[in-house]
């Protein structure tokens, strides 16, 4: 991979990560469209970690509040503590499945066909839910254990390239 290709893929990741479209899917499609050699899954993981670092920096105040609420719990910071706990709970399923299925993900799911079908299916589902579902607004402070588990299970589906993490969570 050339520096130019890495730059383009990093740009694609940076733009698409915060939209309800699959950045992982585009990391599979862009090399295909330009006739580039497919990059290793480790490259994709690295630029996802770079995105995570950017999010951690941007949300450092909220992260500090969650951390301090666990270190020094009070009734005033209980909602921050619960939010931190629910985030950890929601992360467990995707970490577990991602670790156990990494070979399948790398060898069987990183194809243009899988990405295309995933874009189509989950795009249609997101559209249908947006169009016809109840419009209940849930505050982040209203998230509880059961909803956290459902969010975590949705994140497992997002291990399939072409499935947007934010899109599947919204759905």
Coordinates of N, CA, C and O in Angstrom, one line a residue:
X1 N 0.8 -1.2 0.0 CA 0.0 0.0 0.0 C 0.9 1.2 0.0 O 1.9 1.3 0.8
X2 N 0.5 2.2 -0.8 CA 1.3 3.4 -0.9 C 0.8 4.4 0.2 O -0.3 4.2 0.7
X3 N 1.6 5.4 0.4 CA 1.2 6.5 1.4 C -0.1 7.2 0.9 O -1.0 7.5 1.7
X4 N -0.2 7.4 -0.4 CA -1.4 8.0 -1.0 C -2.6 7.1 -0.7 O -3.7 7.7 -0.3
X5 N -2.5 5.8 -1.0 CA -3.6 4.9 -0.7 C -4.0 5.0 0.8 O -5.2 5.0 1.1
X6 N -3.0 4.9 1.6 CA -3.3 5.0 3.1 C -4.0 6.3 3.4 O -4.9 6.3 4.3
X7 N -3.6 7.4 2.8 CA -4.2 8.7 3.1 C -5.6 8.7 2.7 O -6.5 9.1 3.4
X8 N -5.9 8.2 1.4 CA -7.3 8.1 0.9 C -8.1 7.3 1.8 O -9.3 7.7 2.2
X9 N -7.6 6.1 2.2 CA -8.4 5.2 3.1 C -8.7 5.9 4.5 O -9.8 5.7 5.1
X10 N -7.7 6.6 5.0 CA -7.9 7.3 6.3 C -8.9 8.4 6.1 O -9.7 8.6 7.0
X11 N -8.9 9.1 5.0 CA -9.9 10.1 4.7 C -11.3 9.5 4.6 O -12.2 10.1 5.2
X12 N -11.4 8.4 3.9 CA -12.7 7.7 3.8 C -13.2 7.3 5.2 O -14.3 7.5 5.6
X13 N -12.3 6.8 6.0 CA -12.6 6.4 7.4 C -13.1 7.6 8.2 O -14.1 7.5 8.9
X14 N -12.3 8.6 8.1 CA -12.7 9.8 8.9 C -14.0 10.4 8.6 O -14.7 10.9 9.4
X15 N -14.3 10.4 7.3 CA -15.6 11.0 6.9 C -16.8 10.1 7.1 O -17.8 10.5 7.6
X16 N -16.6 8.8 6.8 CA -17.7 7.9 6.9 C -18.0 7.4 8.3 O -19.1 6.9 8.6
X17 N -17.1 7.4 9.2 CA -17.3 6.9 10.5 C -18.4 7.5 11.3 O -19.1 6.9 12.1
X18 N -18.6 8.8 11.1 CA -19.6 9.5 11.9 C -21.0 9.7 11.2 O -21.8 10.5 11.7
X19 N -21.1 9.0 10.1 CA -22.4 9.0 9.4 C -23.0 7.6 9.6 O -22.3 6.6 9.8
X20 N -24.3 7.4 9.4 CA -24.9 6.1 9.5 C -24.7 5.3 8.2 O -25.6 4.7 7.6
X21 N -23.4 5.2 7.8 CA -23.0 4.4 6.7 C -21.8 3.6 7.2 O -21.1 4.0 8.1
X22 N -21.4 2.6 6.5 CA -20.4 1.7 7.0 C -19.0 2.1 6.5 O -18.7 2.0 5.4
X23 N -18.2 2.6 7.5 CA -16.8 3.0 7.1 C -16.1 1.7 6.7 O -15.3 1.7 5.8
X24 N -16.3 0.6 7.4 CA -15.7 -0.7 7.1 C -16.0 -1.1 5.7 O -15.2 -1.7 4.9
X25 N -17.3 -0.9 5.3 CA -17.7 -1.3 4.0 C -17.0 -0.5 2.9 O -16.5 -1.0 1.9
X26 N -16.8 0.8 3.1 CA -16.1 1.6 2.2 C -14.6 1.3 2.1 O -14.0 1.5 1.1
X27 N -14.1 0.8 3.3 CA -12.7 0.4 3.3 C -12.4 -0.8 2.4 O -11.3 -1.1 2.0
X28 N -13.5 -1.6 2.2 CA -13.4 -2.8 1.3 C -13.7 -2.3 -0.2 O -13.0 -2.7 -1.1
X29 N -14.6 -1.4 -0.4 CA -15.0 -1.0 -1.7 C -14.0 -0.1 -2.4 O -13.8 -0.2 -3.6
X30 N -13.5 0.9 -1.7 CA -12.6 1.9 -2.3 C -11.4 1.2 -3.0 O -11.1 1.5 -4.2
X31 N -10.7 0.3 -2.4 CA -9.6 -0.4 -3.1 C -10.1 -1.1 -4.3 O -9.4 -1.2 -5.3
X32 N -11.3 -1.7 -4.2 CA -11.8 -2.5 -5.3 C -12.1 -1.5 -6.5 O -11.8 -1.8 -7.6
X33 N -12.7 -0.4 -6.2 CA -13.1 0.6 -7.2 C -11.9 1.1 -7.9 O -11.9 1.4 -9.1
X34 N -10.7 1.3 -7.2 CA -9.5 1.9 -7.8 C -8.6 0.9 -8.3 O -7.5 1.2 -8.8
X35 N -8.9 -0.4 -8.1 CA -8.0 -1.5 -8.5 C -6.8 -1.7 -7.7 O -5.7 -2.2 -8.1
X36 N -6.8 -1.2 -6.4 CA -5.7 -1.4 -5.5 C -5.8 -2.8 -4.9 O -6.8 -3.4 -4.8
X37 N -4.6 -3.2 -4.4 CA -4.5 -4.4 -3.6 C -5.3 -4.2 -2.3 O -5.2 -3.1 -1.7
X38 N -6.0 -5.2 -1.9 CA -6.8 -5.1 -0.6 C -5.8 -5.0 0.5 O -4.9 -5.8 0.7
X39 N -6.1 -4.1 1.4 CA -5.3 -3.9 2.6 C -5.6 -4.9 3.6 O -6.7 -5.5 3.6
X40 N -4.7 -5.1 4.5 CA -4.9 -6.1 5.6 C -5.9 -5.6 6.6 O -6.1 -4.4 6.8
X41 N -6.6 -6.5 7.3 CA -7.5 -6.2 8.3 C -6.8 -5.4 9.4 O -7.5 -4.5 10.0
X42 N -5.6 -5.7 9.6 CA -4.8 -4.9 10.7 C -4.8 -3.4 10.3 O -4.8 -2.6 11.2
X43 N -4.7 -3.1 9.1 CA -4.7 -1.6 8.7 C -6.1 -1.0 9.0 O -6.1 0.1 9.6
X44 N -7.1 -1.7 8.7 CA -8.5 -1.3 9.0 C -8.6 -1.1 10.5 O -9.2 -0.1 11.0
X45 N -8.2 -2.0 11.3 CA -8.2 -2.0 12.7 C -7.4 -0.7 13.2 O -7.9 0.0 14.2
X46 N -6.3 -0.5 12.7 CA -5.5 0.6 13.1 C -6.2 2.0 12.8 O -6.2 2.8 13.7
X47 N -6.8 2.1 11.7 CA -7.4 3.4 11.4 C -8.7 3.5 12.2 O -9.1 4.7 12.6
X48 N -9.3 2.4 12.6 CA -10.5 2.5 13.5 C -10.0 2.9 14.9 O -10.7 3.7 15.6
X49 N -8.9 2.4 15.3 CA -8.3 2.8 16.6 C -8.0 4.3 16.6 O -8.1 5.0 17.6
X50 N -7.5 4.8 15.4 CA -7.2 6.3 15.3 C -8.5 7.1 15.5 O -8.5 8.1 16.1
X51 N -9.6 6.6 14.9 CA -10.9 7.2 15.0 C -11.3 7.2 16.5 O -11.8 8.2 17.0
X52 N -11.1 6.0 17.1 CA -11.5 5.9 18.6 C -10.7 6.9 19.4 O -11.2 7.6 20.3
X53 N -9.4 7.1 19.1 CA -8.6 8.1 19.8 C -9.2 9.5 19.6 O -9.2 10.2 20.6
X54 N -9.6 9.8 18.4 CA -10.2 11.1 18.2 C -11.4 11.3 19.0 O -11.7 12.4 19.6
X55 N -12.2 10.3 19.1 CA -13.5 10.4 19.8 C -13.2 10.5 21.3 O -13.8 11.3 22.0
X56 N -12.2 9.8 21.8 CA -11.8 9.9 23.2 C -11.3 11.3 23.6 O -11.6 11.8 24.6
X57 N -10.5 11.9 22.7 CA -10.1 13.2 22.9 C -11.3 14.2 22.9 O -11.4 15.1 23.7
X58 N -12.1 14.1 21.9 CA -13.3 15.0 21.8 C -14.2 14.8 23.0 O -14.8 15.8 23.4
X59 N -14.4 13.6 23.5 CA -15.3 13.4 24.6 C -14.6 13.3 26.0 O -15.2 12.7 26.9
X60 N -13.4 13.8 26.1 CA -12.6 13.6 27.3 C -13.3 14.1 28.5 O -13.1 13.5 29.6
X61 N -14.0 15.2 28.4 CA -14.8 15.7 29.6 C -15.8 14.7 30.1 O -15.9 14.5 31.3
X62 N -16.6 14.1 29.2 CA -17.6 13.2 29.6 C -16.9 11.9 30.1 O -17.4 11.3 31.1
X63 N -15.8 11.5 29.5 CA -15.1 10.3 30.0 C -14.6 10.5 31.4 O -14.6 9.6 32.2
X64 N -14.0 11.7 31.6 CA -13.5 12.0 32.9 C -14.7 12.0 33.9 O -14.5 11.4 35.0
X65 N -15.9 12.5 33.6 CA -17.0 12.4 34.5 C -17.4 11.0 34.8 O -17.7 10.7 35.9
X66 N -17.4 10.2 33.8 CA -17.7 8.7 34.0 C -16.7 8.1 34.9 O -17.1 7.3 35.8
X67 N -15.4 8.3 34.6 CA -14.4 7.7 35.4 C -14.4 8.2 36.9 O -14.4 7.4 37.8
X68 N -14.6 9.5 37.1 CA -14.6 10.1 38.4 C -15.8 9.6 39.2 O -15.8 9.4 40.4
X69 N -16.9 9.3 38.5 CA -18.1 8.8 39.2 C -17.9 7.4 39.7 O -18.6 7.0 40.6
X70 N -17.0 6.7 39.1 CA -16.7 5.3 39.5 C -15.7 5.4 40.7 O -15.7 4.6 41.6
X71 N -14.7 6.3 40.6 CA -13.7 6.4 41.6 C -14.2 7.0 42.9 O -13.9 6.6 44.0
X72 N -15.1 8.1 42.7 CA -15.7 8.7 43.9 C -17.2 8.8 43.7 O -17.7 9.8 43.3
X73 N -17.9 7.7 43.9 CA -19.3 7.7 43.7 C -20.1 8.6 44.7 O -19.8 8.5 45.9
X74 N -21.0 9.3 44.1 CA -21.9 10.1 44.9 C -23.3 10.0 44.3 O -23.4 9.6 43.2
X75 N -24.3 10.5 45.0 CA -25.6 10.5 44.4 C -25.7 11.5 43.2 O -26.5 11.3 42.3
X76 N -24.9 12.6 43.3 CA -24.9 13.6 42.2 C -24.4 13.0 40.9 O -24.7 13.5 39.8
X77 N -23.4 12.1 41.0 CA -22.8 11.6 39.7 C -23.2 10.2 39.4 O -22.6 9.6 38.5
X78 N -24.3 9.8 40.0 CA -24.8 8.4 39.7 C -25.2 8.2 38.2 O -25.0 7.1 37.7
X79 N -25.7 9.2 37.6 CA -26.1 9.0 36.2 C -24.8 8.8 35.3 O -24.9 8.0 34.3
X80 N -23.8 9.5 35.6 CA -22.5 9.3 34.9 C -22.0 7.9 35.1 O -21.5 7.2 34.2
X81 N -22.0 7.4 36.4 CA -21.6 6.1 36.7 C -22.4 5.0 35.9 O -21.8 4.1 35.3
X82 N -23.7 5.1 35.9 CA -24.6 4.2 35.2 C -24.2 4.2 33.7 O -24.1 3.2 33.1
X83 N -24.1 5.4 33.2 CA -23.7 5.5 31.7 C -22.4 4.8 31.4 O -22.4 4.0 30.5
X84 N -21.4 4.9 32.2 CA -20.2 4.2 32.1 C -20.3 2.7 32.2 O -19.8 2.0 31.4
X85 N -21.1 2.3 33.1 CA -21.4 0.9 33.3 C -22.1 0.3 32.0 O -21.8 -0.8 31.6
X86 N -23.1 1.0 31.5 CA -23.9 0.5 30.4 C -23.0 0.5 29.1 O -23.1 -0.4 28.3
X87 N -22.1 1.5 29.0 CA -21.2 1.4 27.8 C -20.3 0.2 27.9 O -20.1 -0.5 26.9
X88 N -19.7 -0.1 29.1 CA -18.9 -1.3 29.3 C -19.7 -2.5 28.9 O -19.3 -3.4 28.2
X89 N -20.9 -2.6 29.5 CA -21.8 -3.8 29.2 C -22.1 -3.9 27.7 O -22.1 -5.0 27.2
X90 N -22.4 -2.8 27.0 CA -22.7 -2.9 25.6 C -21.5 -3.3 24.8 O -21.6 -3.8 23.7
X91 N -20.3 -3.1 25.3 CA -19.0 -3.3 24.5 C -18.6 -4.8 24.6 O -18.0 -5.3 23.7
X92 N -19.0 -5.5 25.7 CA -18.6 -6.9 25.9 C -19.0 -7.8 24.7 O -18.2 -8.6 24.2
X93 N -20.3 -7.8 24.2 CA -20.6 -8.8 23.2 C -19.8 -8.6 21.9 O -19.3 -9.6 21.3
X94 N -19.6 -7.4 21.5 CA -18.8 -7.1 20.2 C -17.3 -7.5 20.4 O -16.7 -8.1 19.5
X95 N -16.8 -7.3 21.6 CA -15.4 -7.7 21.8 C -15.3 -9.2 21.8 O -14.3 -9.7 21.2
X96 N -16.2 -9.9 22.5 CA -16.1 -11.3 22.5 C -16.3 -12.0 21.2 O -15.5 -12.8 20.7
X97 N -17.4 -11.6 20.4 CA -17.6 -12.1 19.1 C -16.5 -11.7 18.1 O -16.1 -12.6 17.3
X98 N -16.1 -10.5 18.2 CA -15.0 -10.0 17.3 C -13.8 -10.8 17.5 O -13.1 -11.2 16.5
X99 N -13.4 -11.1 18.7 CA -12.2 -11.9 19.0 C -12.4 -13.4 18.5 O -11.5 -13.9 17.9
X100 N -13.5 -14.0 18.8 CA -13.8 -15.4 18.5 C -14.0 -15.6 17.0 O -13.7 -16.7 16.5
X101 N -14.5 -14.6 16.3 CA -14.8 -14.7 14.9 C -13.9 -14.0 13.9 O -14.2 -13.8 12.8
X102 N -12.7 -13.5 14.4 CA -11.9 -12.7 13.6 C -11.4 -13.4 12.3 O -11.3 -12.7 11.3
X103 N -11.2 -14.7 12.4 CA -10.8 -15.4 11.1 C -11.9 -15.4 10.1 O -11.7 -15.2 8.9
X104 N -13.1 -15.6 10.5 CA -14.3 -15.7 9.6 C -14.5 -14.3 9.1 O -14.8 -14.1 7.9
X105 N -14.4 -13.3 9.9 CA -14.6 -11.9 9.4 C -13.6 -11.5 8.4 O -13.9 -11.0 7.3
X106 N -12.3 -11.9 8.6 CA -11.3 -11.5 7.7 C -11.3 -12.3 6.4 O -11.1 -11.8 5.3
X107 N -11.7 -13.6 6.5 CA -11.6 -14.4 5.3 C -12.9 -14.5 4.5 O -12.9 -14.6 3.3
X108 N -14.1 -14.5 5.2 CA -15.3 -14.7 4.5 C -16.2 -13.5 4.4 O -17.1 -13.4 3.5
X109 N -16.0 -12.5 5.2 CA -17.0 -11.3 5.2 C -16.4 -10.1 4.5 O -17.1 -9.2 4.2
X110 N -15.1 -10.1 4.2 CA -14.5 -8.9 3.6 C -14.5 -9.0 2.0 O -13.5 -8.8 1.4
X111 N -15.7 -9.2 1.5 CA -15.8 -9.3 0.0 C -16.8 -8.2 -0.5 O -17.6 -7.7 0.3
X112 N -16.6 -7.8 -1.7 CA -17.4 -6.8 -2.3 C -18.9 -7.2 -2.3 O -19.8 -6.4 -2.0
X113 N -19.2 -8.5 -2.5 CA -20.5 -8.9 -2.5 C -21.2 -8.8 -1.1 O -22.3 -8.4 -1.0
X114 N -20.5 -9.2 -0.1 CA -21.0 -9.1 1.3 C -21.3 -7.7 1.6 O -22.3 -7.3 2.1
X115 N -20.3 -6.8 1.3 CA -20.5 -5.4 1.6 C -21.7 -4.8 0.8 O -22.5 -4.1 1.4
X116 N -21.8 -5.1 -0.5 CA -22.9 -4.6 -1.3 C -24.3 -5.0 -0.7 O -25.2 -4.2 -0.5
X117 N -24.4 -6.3 -0.4 CA -25.7 -6.8 0.2 C -25.9 -6.2 1.5 O -27.1 -5.9 1.9
X118 N -24.9 -6.1 2.3 CA -25.1 -5.5 3.7 C -25.5 -4.0 3.5 O -26.4 -3.6 4.3
X119 N -24.9 -3.3 2.6 CA -25.4 -1.9 2.4 C -26.8 -1.8 2.0 O -27.6 -1.0 2.5
X120 N -27.3 -2.7 1.1 CA -28.6 -2.7 0.6 C -29.6 -3.1 1.7 O -30.6 -2.4 2.0
X121 N -29.3 -4.2 2.4 CA -30.2 -4.7 3.4 C -30.3 -3.8 4.6 O -31.4 -3.4 5.0
X122 N -29.2 -3.4 5.2 CA -29.3 -2.5 6.4 C -29.7 -1.1 6.0 O -30.3 -0.4 6.9
X123 N -29.4 -0.6 4.8 CA -29.9 0.7 4.4 C -31.4 0.6 4.3 O -32.1 1.6 4.7
X124 N -32.0 -0.4 3.7 CA -33.5 -0.6 3.6 C -34.1 -0.7 5.0 O -35.1 -0.1 5.3
X125 N -33.4 -1.4 5.9 CA -34.0 -1.6 7.3 C -33.9 -0.2 8.0 O -34.9 0.2 8.6
X126 N -32.8 0.5 7.9 CA -32.7 1.8 8.5 C -33.8 2.8 8.0 O -34.4 3.5 8.7
X127 N -34.0 2.8 6.7 CA -35.0 3.6 6.0 C -36.4 3.2 6.6 O -37.2 4.1 6.9
X128 N -36.7 1.9 6.6 CA -38.0 1.5 7.1 C -38.3 1.9 8.5 O -39.3 2.4 8.9
X129 N -37.3 1.7 9.4 CA -37.4 2.1 10.8 C -37.6 3.6 10.9 O -38.4 4.0 11.7
X130 N -36.8 4.3 10.2 CA -36.9 5.8 10.3 C -38.3 6.3 9.8 O -38.8 7.2 10.3
X131 N -38.8 5.6 8.8 CA -40.1 6.0 8.2 C -41.3 5.6 9.0 O -42.2 6.4 9.1
X132 N -41.3 4.4 9.5 CA -42.5 3.8 10.1 C -42.4 3.5 11.6 O -43.5 3.1 12.2
X133 N -41.3 3.5 12.2 CA -41.3 3.2 13.6 C -41.8 4.3 14.5 O -41.8 5.4 14.1
X134 N -42.1 3.9 15.8 CA -42.5 4.9 16.8 C -41.3 5.8 16.9 O -40.1 5.5 16.8
X135 N -41.6 7.1 17.2 CA -40.5 8.1 17.4 C -40.2 8.4 18.8 O -40.2 9.5 19.2
X136 N -40.1 7.3 19.6 CA -39.7 7.5 21.0 C -38.3 8.0 21.1 O -37.4 7.5 20.4
X137 N -38.1 9.0 21.9 CA -36.8 9.6 22.1 C -36.3 9.1 23.5 O -37.0 9.3 24.5
X138 N -35.2 8.4 23.4 CA -34.6 7.9 24.7 C -33.4 8.7 25.0 O -32.5 8.8 24.2
X139 N -33.4 9.3 26.2 CA -32.2 10.0 26.6 C -31.1 9.0 27.0 O -31.4 7.9 27.4
X140 N -29.9 9.4 26.9 CA -28.8 8.5 27.2 C -28.8 8.2 28.7 O -28.4 7.1 29.1
X141 N -29.4 9.0 29.5 CA -29.5 8.7 30.9 C -30.6 7.7 31.2 O -30.7 7.1 32.3
X142 N -31.5 7.4 30.2 CA -32.5 6.4 30.4 C -32.1 5.0 29.9 O -32.9 4.1 30.0
X143 N -30.9 4.9 29.4 CA -30.4 3.6 29.0 C -30.2 2.8 30.2 O -29.6 3.2 31.2
X144 N -30.7 1.5 30.1 CA -30.5 0.6 31.3 C -29.8 -0.7 30.8 O -29.5 -0.8 29.6
X145 N -29.7 -1.6 31.7 CA -29.0 -2.9 31.3 C -29.5 -3.6 30.1 O -28.7 -4.0 29.2
X146 N -30.8 -3.8 30.0 CA -31.4 -4.5 28.9 C -31.1 -3.8 27.6 O -30.8 -4.4 26.6
X147 N -31.3 -2.5 27.5 CA -31.1 -1.7 26.3 C -29.6 -1.7 26.0 O -29.2 -1.8 24.8
X148 N -28.7 -1.7 27.0 CA -27.3 -1.8 26.7 C -26.9 -3.1 26.1 O -26.1 -3.2 25.2
X149 N -27.5 -4.2 26.5 CA -27.3 -5.5 25.9 C -27.7 -5.5 24.5 O -27.0 -6.0 23.6
X150 N -28.9 -5.0 24.2 CA -29.4 -4.9 22.8 C -28.5 -4.1 21.9 O -28.2 -4.4 20.8
X151 N -28.0 -3.0 22.5 CA -27.0 -2.1 21.7 C -25.8 -2.9 21.4 O -25.2 -2.9 20.3
X152 N -25.3 -3.7 22.4 CA -24.1 -4.5 22.3 C -24.3 -5.6 21.2 O -23.4 -5.9 20.4
X153 N -25.5 -6.2 21.2 CA -25.8 -7.2 20.2 C -25.9 -6.6 18.8 O -25.5 -7.2 17.8
X154 N -26.4 -5.4 18.7 CA -26.5 -4.7 17.4 C -25.0 -4.4 16.9 O -24.8 -4.5 15.7
X155 N -24.2 -4.1 17.8 CA -22.8 -3.9 17.5 C -22.1 -5.1 16.9 O -21.2 -5.1 16.1
X156 N -22.6 -6.3 17.4 CA -22.0 -7.6 16.8 C -22.4 -7.7 15.3 O -21.6 -8.0 14.5
X157 N -23.6 -7.3 15.0 CA -24.0 -7.3 13.6 C -23.1 -6.4 12.7 O -22.8 -6.7 11.6
X158 N -22.7 -5.3 13.4 CA -21.9 -4.3 12.7 C -20.5 -4.8 12.4 O -19.7 -4.1 11.7
X159 N -20.1 -6.0 12.9 CA -18.8 -6.6 12.5 C -18.8 -7.0 11.0 O -17.8 -7.2 10.4
X160 N -20.0 -7.1 10.4 CA -20.1 -7.5 9.0 C -19.8 -6.2 8.2 O -20.6 -5.2 8.4
X161 N -18.8 -6.1 7.4 CA -18.5 -4.9 6.7 C -19.7 -4.6 5.8 O -20.3 -5.4 5.2
X162 N -20.0 -3.3 5.8 CA -21.2 -2.8 5.1 C -22.4 -2.5 6.0 O -23.4 -2.0 5.6
X163 N -22.2 -2.9 7.3 CA -23.2 -2.7 8.3 C -22.7 -1.5 9.2 O -21.6 -1.6 9.8
X164 N -23.4 -0.4 9.2 CA -23.0 0.8 9.9 C -23.2 0.5 11.4 O -24.3 0.2 11.8
X165 N -22.2 0.8 12.3 CA -22.4 0.7 13.7 C -23.4 1.7 14.2 O -24.3 1.3 15.0
X166 N -23.3 2.9 13.8 CA -24.3 3.9 14.2 C -25.7 3.6 13.6 O -26.7 3.7 14.3
X167 N -25.7 3.2 12.4 CA -27.0 2.9 11.7 C -27.7 1.7 12.4 O -28.9 1.8 12.6
X168 N -27.0 0.7 12.7 CA -27.6 -0.5 13.3 C -28.0 -0.2 14.8 O -29.0 -0.7 15.3
X169 N -27.3 0.7 15.5 CA -27.7 1.1 16.8 C -28.9 2.0 16.8 O -29.8 1.8 17.6
X170 N -29.0 2.9 15.8 CA -30.2 3.7 15.6 C -31.4 2.8 15.3 O -32.5 3.0 15.9
X171 N -31.2 1.8 14.5 CA -32.3 0.9 14.1 C -32.7 0.2 15.3 O -33.9 0.0 15.5

